[in-house]
CSV table of C-alpha atoms in Angstrom, one decimal:
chain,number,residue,atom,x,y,z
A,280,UNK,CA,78.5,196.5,166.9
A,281,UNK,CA,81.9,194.3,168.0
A,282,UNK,CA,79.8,192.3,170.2
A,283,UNK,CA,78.4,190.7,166.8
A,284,UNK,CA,81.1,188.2,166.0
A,285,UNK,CA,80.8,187.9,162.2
A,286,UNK,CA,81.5,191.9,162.3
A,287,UNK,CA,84.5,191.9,164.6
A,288,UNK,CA,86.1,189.0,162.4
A,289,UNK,CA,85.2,190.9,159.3
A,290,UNK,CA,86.9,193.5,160.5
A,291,UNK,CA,89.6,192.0,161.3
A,292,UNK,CA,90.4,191.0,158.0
A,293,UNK,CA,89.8,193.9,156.4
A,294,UNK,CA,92.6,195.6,159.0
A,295,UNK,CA,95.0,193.2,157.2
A,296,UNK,CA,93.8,193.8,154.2
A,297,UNK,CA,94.2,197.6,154.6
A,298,UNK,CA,97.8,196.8,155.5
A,299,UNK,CA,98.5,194.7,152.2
A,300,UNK,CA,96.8,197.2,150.2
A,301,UNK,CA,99.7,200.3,152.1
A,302,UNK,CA,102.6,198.1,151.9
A,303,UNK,CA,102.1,196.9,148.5
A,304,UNK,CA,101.0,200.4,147.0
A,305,UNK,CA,103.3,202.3,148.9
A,306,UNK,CA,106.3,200.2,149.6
A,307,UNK,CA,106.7,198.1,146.7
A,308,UNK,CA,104.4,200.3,143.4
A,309,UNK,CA,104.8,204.0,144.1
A,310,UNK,CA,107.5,203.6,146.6
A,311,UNK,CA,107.4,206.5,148.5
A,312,UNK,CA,108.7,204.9,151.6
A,313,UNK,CA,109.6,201.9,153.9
A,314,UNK,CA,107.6,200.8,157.3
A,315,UNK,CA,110.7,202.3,158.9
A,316,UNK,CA,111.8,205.1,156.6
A,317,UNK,CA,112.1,207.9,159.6
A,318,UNK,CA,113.5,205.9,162.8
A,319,UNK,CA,117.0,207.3,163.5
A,320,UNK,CA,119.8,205.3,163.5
A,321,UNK,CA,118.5,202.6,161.1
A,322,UNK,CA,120.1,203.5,157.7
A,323,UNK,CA,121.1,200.3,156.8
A,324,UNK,CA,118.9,199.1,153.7
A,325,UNK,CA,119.3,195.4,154.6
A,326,UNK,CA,117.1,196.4,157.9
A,327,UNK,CA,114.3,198.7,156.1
A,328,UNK,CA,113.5,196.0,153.6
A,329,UNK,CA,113.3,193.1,155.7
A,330,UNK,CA,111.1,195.3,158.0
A,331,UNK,CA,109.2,195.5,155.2
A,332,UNK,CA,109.0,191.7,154.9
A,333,UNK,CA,107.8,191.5,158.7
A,334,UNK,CA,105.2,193.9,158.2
A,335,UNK,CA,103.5,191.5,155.6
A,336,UNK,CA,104.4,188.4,157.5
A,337,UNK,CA,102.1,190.3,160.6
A,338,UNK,CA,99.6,191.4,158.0
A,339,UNK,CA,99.3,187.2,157.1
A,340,UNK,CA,99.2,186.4,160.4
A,341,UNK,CA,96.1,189.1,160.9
A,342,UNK,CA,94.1,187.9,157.8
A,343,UNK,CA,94.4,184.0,158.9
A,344,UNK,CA,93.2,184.8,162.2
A,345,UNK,CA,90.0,186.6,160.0
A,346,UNK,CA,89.1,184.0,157.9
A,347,UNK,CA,89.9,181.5,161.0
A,348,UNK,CA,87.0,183.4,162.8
A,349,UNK,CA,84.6,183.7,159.5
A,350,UNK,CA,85.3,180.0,159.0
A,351,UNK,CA,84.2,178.7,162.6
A,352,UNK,CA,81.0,181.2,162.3
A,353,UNK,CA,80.1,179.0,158.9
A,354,UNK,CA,80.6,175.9,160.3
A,355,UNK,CA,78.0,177.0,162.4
A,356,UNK,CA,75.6,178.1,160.2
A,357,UNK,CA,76.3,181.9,161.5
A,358,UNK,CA,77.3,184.7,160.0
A,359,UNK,CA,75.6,187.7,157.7
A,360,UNK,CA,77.2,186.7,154.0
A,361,UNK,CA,75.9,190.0,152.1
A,362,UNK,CA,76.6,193.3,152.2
A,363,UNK,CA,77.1,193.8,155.4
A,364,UNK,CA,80.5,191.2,156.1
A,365,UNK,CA,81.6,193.8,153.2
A,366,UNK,CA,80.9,196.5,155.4
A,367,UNK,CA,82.7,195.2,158.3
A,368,UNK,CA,85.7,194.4,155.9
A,369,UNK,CA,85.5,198.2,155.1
A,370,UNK,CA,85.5,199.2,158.1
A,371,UNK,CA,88.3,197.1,159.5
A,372,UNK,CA,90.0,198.6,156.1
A,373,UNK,CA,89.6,202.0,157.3
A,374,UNK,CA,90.5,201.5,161.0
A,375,UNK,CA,93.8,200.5,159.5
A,376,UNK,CA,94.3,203.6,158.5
A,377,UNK,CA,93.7,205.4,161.2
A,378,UNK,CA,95.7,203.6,163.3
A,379,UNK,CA,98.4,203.6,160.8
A,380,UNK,CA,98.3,207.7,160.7
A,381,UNK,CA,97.7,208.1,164.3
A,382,UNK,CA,100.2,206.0,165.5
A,383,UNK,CA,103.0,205.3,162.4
A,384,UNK,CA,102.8,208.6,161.0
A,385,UNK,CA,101.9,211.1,164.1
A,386,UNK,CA,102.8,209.6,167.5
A,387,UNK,CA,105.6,206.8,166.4
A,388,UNK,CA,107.0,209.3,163.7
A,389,UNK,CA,108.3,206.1,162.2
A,390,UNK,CA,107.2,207.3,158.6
A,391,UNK,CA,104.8,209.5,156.3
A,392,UNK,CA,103.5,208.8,152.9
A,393,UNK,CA,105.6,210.8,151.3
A,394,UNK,CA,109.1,211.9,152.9
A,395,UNK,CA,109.8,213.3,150.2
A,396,UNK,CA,107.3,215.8,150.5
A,397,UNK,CA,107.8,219.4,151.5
A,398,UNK,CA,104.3,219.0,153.2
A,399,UNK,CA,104.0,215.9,154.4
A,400,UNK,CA,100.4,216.3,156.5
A,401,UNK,CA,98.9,217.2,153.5
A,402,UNK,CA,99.9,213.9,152.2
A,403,UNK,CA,99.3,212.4,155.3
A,404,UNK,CA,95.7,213.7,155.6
A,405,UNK,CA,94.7,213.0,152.0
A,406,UNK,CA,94.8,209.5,152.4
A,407,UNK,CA,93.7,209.3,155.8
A,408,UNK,CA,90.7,211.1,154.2
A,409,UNK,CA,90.7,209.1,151.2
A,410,UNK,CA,91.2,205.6,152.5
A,411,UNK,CA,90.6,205.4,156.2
A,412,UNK,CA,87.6,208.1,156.6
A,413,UNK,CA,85.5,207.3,153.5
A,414,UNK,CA,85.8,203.6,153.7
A,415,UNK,CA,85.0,203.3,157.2
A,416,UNK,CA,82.0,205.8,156.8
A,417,UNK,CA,80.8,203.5,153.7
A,418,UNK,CA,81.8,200.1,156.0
A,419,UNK,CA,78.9,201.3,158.6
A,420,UNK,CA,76.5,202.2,156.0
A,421,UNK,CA,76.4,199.1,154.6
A,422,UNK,CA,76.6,197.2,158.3
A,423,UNK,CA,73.0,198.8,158.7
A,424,UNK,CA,71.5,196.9,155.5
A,425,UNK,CA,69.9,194.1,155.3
A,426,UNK,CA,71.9,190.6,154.1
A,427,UNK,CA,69.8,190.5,150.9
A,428,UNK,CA,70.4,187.6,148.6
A,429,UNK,CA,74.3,187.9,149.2
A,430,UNK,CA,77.1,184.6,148.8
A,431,UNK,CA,76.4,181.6,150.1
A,432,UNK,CA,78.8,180.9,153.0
A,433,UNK,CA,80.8,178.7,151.3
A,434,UNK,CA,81.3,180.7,148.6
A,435,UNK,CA,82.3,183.7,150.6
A,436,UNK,CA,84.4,182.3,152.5
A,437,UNK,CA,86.7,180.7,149.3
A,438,UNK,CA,86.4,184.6,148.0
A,439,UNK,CA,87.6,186.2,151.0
A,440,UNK,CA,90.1,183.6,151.1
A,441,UNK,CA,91.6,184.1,147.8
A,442,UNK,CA,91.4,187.9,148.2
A,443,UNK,CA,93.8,187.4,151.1
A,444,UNK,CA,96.1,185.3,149.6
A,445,UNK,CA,95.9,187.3,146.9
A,446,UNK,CA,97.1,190.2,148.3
A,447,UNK,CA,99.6,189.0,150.6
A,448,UNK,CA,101.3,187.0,147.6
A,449,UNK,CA,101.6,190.1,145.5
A,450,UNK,CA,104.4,191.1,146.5
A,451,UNK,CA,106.1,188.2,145.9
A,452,UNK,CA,104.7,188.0,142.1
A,453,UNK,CA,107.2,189.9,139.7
A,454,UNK,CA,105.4,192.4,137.4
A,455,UNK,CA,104.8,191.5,134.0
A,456,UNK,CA,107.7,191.0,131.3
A,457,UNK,CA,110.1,191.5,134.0
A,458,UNK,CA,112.7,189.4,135.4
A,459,UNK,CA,113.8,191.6,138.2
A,460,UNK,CA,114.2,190.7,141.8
A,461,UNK,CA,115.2,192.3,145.0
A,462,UNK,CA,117.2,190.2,147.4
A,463,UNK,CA,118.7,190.9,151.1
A,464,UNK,CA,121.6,188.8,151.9
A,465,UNK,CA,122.7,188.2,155.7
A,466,UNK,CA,124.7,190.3,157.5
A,467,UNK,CA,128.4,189.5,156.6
A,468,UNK,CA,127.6,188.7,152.9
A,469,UNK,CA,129.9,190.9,150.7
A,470,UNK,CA,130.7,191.6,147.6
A,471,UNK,CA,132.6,188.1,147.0
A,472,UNK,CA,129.5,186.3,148.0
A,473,UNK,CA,126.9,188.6,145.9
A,474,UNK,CA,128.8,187.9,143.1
A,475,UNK,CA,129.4,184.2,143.7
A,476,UNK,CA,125.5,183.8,143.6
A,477,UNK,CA,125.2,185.8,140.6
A,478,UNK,CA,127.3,183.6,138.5
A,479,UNK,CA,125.7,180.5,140.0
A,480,UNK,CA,121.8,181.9,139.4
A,481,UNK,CA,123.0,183.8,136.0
A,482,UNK,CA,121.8,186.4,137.3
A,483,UNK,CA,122.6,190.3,136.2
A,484,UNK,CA,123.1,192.8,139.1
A,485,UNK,CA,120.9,196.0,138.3
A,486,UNK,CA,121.4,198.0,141.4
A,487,UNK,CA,123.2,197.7,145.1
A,488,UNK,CA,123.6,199.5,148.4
A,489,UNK,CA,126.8,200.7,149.3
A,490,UNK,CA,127.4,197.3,151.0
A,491,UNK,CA,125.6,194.8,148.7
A,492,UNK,CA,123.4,194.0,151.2
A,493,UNK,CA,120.6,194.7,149.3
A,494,UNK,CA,120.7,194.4,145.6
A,495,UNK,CA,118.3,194.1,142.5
A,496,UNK,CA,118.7,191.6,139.8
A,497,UNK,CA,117.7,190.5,136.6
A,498,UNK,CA,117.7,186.6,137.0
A,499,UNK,CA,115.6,183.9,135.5
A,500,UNK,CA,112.3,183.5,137.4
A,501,UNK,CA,112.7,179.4,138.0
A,502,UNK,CA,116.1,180.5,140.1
A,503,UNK,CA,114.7,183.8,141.6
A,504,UNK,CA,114.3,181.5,145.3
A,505,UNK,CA,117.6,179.7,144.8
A,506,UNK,CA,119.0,182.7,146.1
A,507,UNK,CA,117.7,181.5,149.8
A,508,UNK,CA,120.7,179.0,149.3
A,509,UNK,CA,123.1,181.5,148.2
A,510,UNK,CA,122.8,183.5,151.7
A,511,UNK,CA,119.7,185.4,151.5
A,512,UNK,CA,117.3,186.5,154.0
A,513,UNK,CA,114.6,187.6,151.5
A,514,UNK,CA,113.9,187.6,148.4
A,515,UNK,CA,111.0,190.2,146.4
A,516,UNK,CA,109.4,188.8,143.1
A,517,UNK,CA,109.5,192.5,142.1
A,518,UNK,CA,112.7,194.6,141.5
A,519,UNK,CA,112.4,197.6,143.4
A,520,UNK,CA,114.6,201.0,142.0
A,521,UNK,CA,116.9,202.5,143.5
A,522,UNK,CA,115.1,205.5,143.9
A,523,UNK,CA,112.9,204.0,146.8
A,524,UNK,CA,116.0,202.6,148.8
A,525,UNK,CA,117.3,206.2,148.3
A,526,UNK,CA,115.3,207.8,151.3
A,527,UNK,CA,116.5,204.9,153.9
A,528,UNK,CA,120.0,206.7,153.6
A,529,UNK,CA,118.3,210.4,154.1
């Protein structure tokens, strides 16, 4: 089955896809924890959401090597464009998953889906069940059908295209009629400088750390990424509550 390339590079997208769809869903909507949530020693907040930002840089990084691979087989003239590409997107969907449970969540420790959980395999297992399992058993199913009438190549390659962007941009989008934002200034930014770029963004703070490293904001969305030149090292489109950044400290 890998040896067929179109399948492997499917895959492969649909492993960073998988990742977008956990770190938007899980980080960033139902925040129920952080990439690094459970490593000892690393309580500062400033580190778990730029983590965060890494993880979705790699997951970018994943998807353009996918669509890279998809594009070179169309150039060709390769390449099955129906239903089974979406079965080799499922499946790569669901090995990310498993990976992500075996490793991130069982061997690594480095978090669960939910720490705050008094049963956290449960949790663990659910979605393992729900969203690595099931789509990877649907993935193969529909690897063993025939093409049928499908996209045409061109076309599924500009969809699969703006499903990745898509996804990976999410998180910098802000949510509808809101204004909030979640920034991470450098280490060695204090209160003087938080507050500095407040007044020059007219911004309103919402929620800090301890430090004011990490803060959320209510600022204008044409000055959300002016905050890159007021010392920050990343910048959400989404405020994130504090309730989320509450576990980092646990």
């Amino acid at each position: 089955m890998w040896k067929t390339p179109w399948f492997r590079w499917g895959a492969v997208l649909g492993f960073a896809l998988g990742g977008f769809f956990d770190g938007i869903l899980l980080h960033q909507i139902l925040q129920w924890h952080h990439l690094l949530s459970l490593v000892p020693g690393i309580d500062d907040l400033r580190l778990q959401v730029l983590w965060d930002g890494y993880f979705h840089a790699l997951m970018y990084l994943i998807a353009l090597a996918g669509l890279a691979g998809l594009w070179r087989l169309h150039r060709r003239g390769q390449g099955n464009w129906g239903w089974p590409l979406v079965g080799a997107a499922l499946v790569g969907f669901g090995i990310w998953h498993v990976v992500d449970a075996l490793l991130s969540h069982w061997l690594l420790g480095i978090h669960r889906i939910r720490i705050d959980s008094d049963k956290p395999l449960l949790w663990d297992l659910l979605w393992l069940a729900l969203f690595g399992i099931v789509p990877l058993l649907i993935g193969l199913r529909l690897r063993r059908r025939g093409g049928g009438p499908g996209l045409h190549g061109a076309a599924a390659m500009l969809l699969l295209a703006a499903v990745s962007a898509g996804a990976g941009a999410w998180a910098l989008v802000p949510p509808a009629q809101t204004g909030f934002a979640t920034v991470v200034f450098q280490p060695g930014a204090g209160p003087r400088e938080v507050y500095a770029a407040l007044d020059a963004l007219d911004a309103r703070l919402v929620w800090s750390d301890r430090a004011m490293g990490v803060v959320v904001v209510a600022v204008p969305s044409e000055k959300r990424w002016d905050f890159y030149r007021h010392g920050a090292l990343l910048v959400s489109g989404a405020g994130v509550p504090a309730g989320c950044f509450n576990w980092s400290k646990a």
